[in-house]
Backbone as JSON Lines, residues from 0, in Angstrom:
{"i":0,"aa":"X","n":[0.83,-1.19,0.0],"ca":[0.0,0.0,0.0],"c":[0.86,1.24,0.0]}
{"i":1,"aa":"X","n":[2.41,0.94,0.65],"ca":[2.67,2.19,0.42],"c":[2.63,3.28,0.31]}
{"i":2,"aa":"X","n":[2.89,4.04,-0.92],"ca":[2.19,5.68,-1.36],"c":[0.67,5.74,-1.2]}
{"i":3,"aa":"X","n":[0.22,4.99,-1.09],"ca":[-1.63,4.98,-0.91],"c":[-1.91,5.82,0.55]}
{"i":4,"aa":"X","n":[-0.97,5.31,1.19],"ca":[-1.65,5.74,2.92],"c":[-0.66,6.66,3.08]}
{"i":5,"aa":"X","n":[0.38,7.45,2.31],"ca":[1.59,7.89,3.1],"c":[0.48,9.33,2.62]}
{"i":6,"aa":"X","n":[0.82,10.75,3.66],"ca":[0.32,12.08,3.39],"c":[1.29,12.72,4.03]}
{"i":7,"aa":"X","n":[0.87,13.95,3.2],"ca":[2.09,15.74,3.85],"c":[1.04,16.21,3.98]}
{"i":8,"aa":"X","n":[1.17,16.56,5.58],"ca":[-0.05,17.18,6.01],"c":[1.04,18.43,7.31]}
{"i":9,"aa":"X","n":[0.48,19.61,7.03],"ca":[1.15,20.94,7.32],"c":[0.08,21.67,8.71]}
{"i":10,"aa":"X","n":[0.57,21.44,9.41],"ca":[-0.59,21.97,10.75],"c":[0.25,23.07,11.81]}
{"i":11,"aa":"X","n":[1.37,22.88,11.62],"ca":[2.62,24.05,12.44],"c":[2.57,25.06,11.46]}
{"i":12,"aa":"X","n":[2.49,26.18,12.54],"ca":[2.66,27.97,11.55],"c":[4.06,27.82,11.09]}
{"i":13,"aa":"X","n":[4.88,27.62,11.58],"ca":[6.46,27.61,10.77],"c":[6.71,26.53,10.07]}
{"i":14,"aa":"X","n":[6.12,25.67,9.51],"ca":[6.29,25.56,8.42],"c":[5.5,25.46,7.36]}
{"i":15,"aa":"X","n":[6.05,25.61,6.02],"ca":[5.28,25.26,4.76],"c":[4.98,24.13,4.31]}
{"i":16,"aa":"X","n":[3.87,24.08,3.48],"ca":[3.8,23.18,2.44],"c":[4.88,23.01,1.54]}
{"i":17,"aa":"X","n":[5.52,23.77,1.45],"ca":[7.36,23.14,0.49],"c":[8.02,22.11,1.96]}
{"i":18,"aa":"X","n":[8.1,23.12,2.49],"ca":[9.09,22.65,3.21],"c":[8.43,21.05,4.13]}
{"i":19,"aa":"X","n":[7.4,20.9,3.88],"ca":[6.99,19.64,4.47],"c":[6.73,18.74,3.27]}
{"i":20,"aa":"X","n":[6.85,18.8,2.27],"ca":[6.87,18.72,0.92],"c":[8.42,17.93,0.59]}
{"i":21,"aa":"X","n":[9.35,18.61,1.08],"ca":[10.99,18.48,0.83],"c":[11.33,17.54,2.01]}
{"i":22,"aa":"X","n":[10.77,17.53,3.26],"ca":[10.92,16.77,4.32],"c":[10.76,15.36,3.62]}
{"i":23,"aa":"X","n":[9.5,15.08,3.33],"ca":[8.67,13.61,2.62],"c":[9.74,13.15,1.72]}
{"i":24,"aa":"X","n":[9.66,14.0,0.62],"ca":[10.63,13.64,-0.13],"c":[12.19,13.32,0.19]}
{"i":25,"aa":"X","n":[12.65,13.9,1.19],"ca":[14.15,13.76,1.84],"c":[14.23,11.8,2.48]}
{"i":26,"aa":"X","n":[13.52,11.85,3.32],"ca":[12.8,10.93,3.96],"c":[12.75,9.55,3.29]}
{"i":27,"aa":"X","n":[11.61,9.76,2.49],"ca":[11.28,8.87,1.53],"c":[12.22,8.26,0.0]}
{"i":28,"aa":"X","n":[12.19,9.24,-0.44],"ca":[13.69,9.27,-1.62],"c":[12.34,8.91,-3.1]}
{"i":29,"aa":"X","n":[11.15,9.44,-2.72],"ca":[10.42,9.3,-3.5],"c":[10.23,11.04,-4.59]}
{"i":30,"aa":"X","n":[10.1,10.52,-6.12],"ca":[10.04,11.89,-6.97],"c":[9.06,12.4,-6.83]}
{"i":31,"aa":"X","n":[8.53,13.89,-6.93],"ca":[7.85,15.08,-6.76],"c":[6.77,14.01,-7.85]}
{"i":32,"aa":"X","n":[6.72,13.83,-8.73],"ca":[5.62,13.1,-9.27],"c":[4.96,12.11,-8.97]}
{"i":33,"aa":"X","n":[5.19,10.89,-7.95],"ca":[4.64,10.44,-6.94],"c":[4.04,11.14,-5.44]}
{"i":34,"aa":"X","n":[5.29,11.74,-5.18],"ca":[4.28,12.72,-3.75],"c":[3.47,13.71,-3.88]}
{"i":35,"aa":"X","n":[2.66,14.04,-5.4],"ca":[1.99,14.75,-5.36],"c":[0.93,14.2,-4.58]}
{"i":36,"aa":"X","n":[0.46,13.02,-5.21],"ca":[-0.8,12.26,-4.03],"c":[-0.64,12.16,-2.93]}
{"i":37,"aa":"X","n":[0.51,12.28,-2.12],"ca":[0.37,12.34,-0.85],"c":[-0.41,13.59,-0.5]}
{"i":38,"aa":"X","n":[-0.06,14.66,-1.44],"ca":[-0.6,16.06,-1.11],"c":[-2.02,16.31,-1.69]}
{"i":39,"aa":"X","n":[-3.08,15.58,-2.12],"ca":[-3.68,15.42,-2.52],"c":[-5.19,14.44,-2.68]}
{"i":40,"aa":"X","n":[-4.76,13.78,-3.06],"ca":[-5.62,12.28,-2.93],"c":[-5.85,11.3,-2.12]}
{"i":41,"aa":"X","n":[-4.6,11.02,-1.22],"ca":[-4.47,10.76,-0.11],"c":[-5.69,10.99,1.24]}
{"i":42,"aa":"X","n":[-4.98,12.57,1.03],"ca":[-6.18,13.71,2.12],"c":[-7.61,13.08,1.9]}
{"i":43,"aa":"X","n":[-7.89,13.15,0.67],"ca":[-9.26,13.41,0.33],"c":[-9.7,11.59,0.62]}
{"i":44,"aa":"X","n":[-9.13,10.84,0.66],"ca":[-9.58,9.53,0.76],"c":[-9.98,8.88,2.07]}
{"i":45,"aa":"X","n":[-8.87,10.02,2.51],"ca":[-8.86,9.74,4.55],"c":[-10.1,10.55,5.25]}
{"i":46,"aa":"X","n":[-10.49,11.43,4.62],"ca":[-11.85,12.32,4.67],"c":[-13.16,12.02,4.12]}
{"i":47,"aa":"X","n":[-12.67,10.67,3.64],"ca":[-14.1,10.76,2.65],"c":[-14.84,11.39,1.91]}
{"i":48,"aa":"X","n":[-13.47,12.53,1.06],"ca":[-14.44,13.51,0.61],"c":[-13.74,12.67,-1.02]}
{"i":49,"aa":"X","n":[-14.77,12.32,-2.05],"ca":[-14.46,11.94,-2.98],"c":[-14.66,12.1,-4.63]}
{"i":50,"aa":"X","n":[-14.52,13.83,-4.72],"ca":[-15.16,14.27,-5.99],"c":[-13.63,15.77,-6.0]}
{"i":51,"aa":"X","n":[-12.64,15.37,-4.98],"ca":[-11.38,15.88,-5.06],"c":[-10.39,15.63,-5.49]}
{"i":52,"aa":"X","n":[-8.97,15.78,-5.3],"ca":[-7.79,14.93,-5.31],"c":[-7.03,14.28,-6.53]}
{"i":53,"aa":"X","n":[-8.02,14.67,-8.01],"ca":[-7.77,13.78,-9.02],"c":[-8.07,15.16,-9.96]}
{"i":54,"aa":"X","n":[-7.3,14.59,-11.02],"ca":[-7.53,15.78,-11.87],"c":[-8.61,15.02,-13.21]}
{"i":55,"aa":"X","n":[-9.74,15.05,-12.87],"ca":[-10.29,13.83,-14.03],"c":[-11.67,14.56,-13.55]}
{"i":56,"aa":"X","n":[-12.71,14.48,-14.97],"ca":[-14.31,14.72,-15.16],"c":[-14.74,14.81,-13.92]}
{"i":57,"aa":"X","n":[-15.67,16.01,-13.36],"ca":[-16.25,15.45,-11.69],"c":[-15.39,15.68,-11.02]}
{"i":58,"aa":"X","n":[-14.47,15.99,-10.77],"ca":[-13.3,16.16,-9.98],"c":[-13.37,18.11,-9.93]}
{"i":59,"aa":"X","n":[-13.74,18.35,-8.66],"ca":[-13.12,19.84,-8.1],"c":[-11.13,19.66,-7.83]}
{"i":60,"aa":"X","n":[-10.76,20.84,-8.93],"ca":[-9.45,20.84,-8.71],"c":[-9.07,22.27,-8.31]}
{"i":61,"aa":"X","n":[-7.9,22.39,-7.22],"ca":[-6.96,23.21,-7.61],"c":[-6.16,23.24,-7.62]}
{"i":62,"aa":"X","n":[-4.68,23.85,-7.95],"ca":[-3.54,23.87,-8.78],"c":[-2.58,24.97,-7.72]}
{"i":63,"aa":"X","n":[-1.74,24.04,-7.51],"ca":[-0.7,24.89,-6.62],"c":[0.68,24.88,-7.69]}
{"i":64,"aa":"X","n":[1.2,26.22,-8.06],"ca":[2.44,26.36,-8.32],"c":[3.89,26.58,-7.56]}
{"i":65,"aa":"X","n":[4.67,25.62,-7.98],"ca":[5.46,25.5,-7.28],"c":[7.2,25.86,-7.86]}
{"i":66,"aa":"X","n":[8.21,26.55,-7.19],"ca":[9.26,26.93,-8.02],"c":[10.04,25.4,-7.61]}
{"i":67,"aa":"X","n":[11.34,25.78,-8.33],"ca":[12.17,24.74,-8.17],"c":[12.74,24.07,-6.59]}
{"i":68,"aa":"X","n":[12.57,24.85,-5.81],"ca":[12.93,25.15,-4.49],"c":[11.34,24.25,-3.43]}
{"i":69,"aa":"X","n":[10.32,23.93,-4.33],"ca":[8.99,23.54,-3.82],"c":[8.32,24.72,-2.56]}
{"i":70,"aa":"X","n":[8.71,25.88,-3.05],"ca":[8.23,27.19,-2.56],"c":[7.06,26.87,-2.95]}
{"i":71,"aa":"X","n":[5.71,27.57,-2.76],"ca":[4.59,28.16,-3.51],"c":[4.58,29.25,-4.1]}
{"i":72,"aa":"X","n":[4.12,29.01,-5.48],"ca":[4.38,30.47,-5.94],"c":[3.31,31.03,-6.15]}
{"i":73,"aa":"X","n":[2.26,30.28,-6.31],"ca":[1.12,30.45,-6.8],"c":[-0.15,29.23,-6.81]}
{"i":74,"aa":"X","n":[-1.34,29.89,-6.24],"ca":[-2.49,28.7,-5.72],"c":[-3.59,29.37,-6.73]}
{"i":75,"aa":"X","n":[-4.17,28.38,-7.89],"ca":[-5.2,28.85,-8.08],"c":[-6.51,27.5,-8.5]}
């Protein structure tokens, strides 16, 4: 199950979503294109909320930009 159950979940004011983002990934040794679902789909599965998390028909999305650094640069 693996990546299925693993999440980056950000609840401390000092830190970010990069920087808990870069933690996972440090950690894990897994690529930014797998831990997106941790940041994502994951959440929404553990919540039962299930019309999120996926970028597909029926699916409410939004789109976090991110620089090379996994800063946020931009949420829309």
């Amino acid at each position: 199950k693996g990546l299925a159950r693993l999440m980056v979940a950000v609840g401390a004011a000092d830190v970010s979503f990069g920087e808990a983002l870069k933690s996972v990934a440090n950690v894990t040794g897994l690529p930014l294109k797998d831990l997106i679902r941790t940041t994502s789909l994951n959440q929404a599965v553990s919540l039962g909320i299930h019309n999120i998390g996926r970028i597909e028909p029926g699916y409410k999305a939004e789109f976090v930009q991110l620089d090379d650094e996994l800063n946020v640069v931009k949420t829309f």
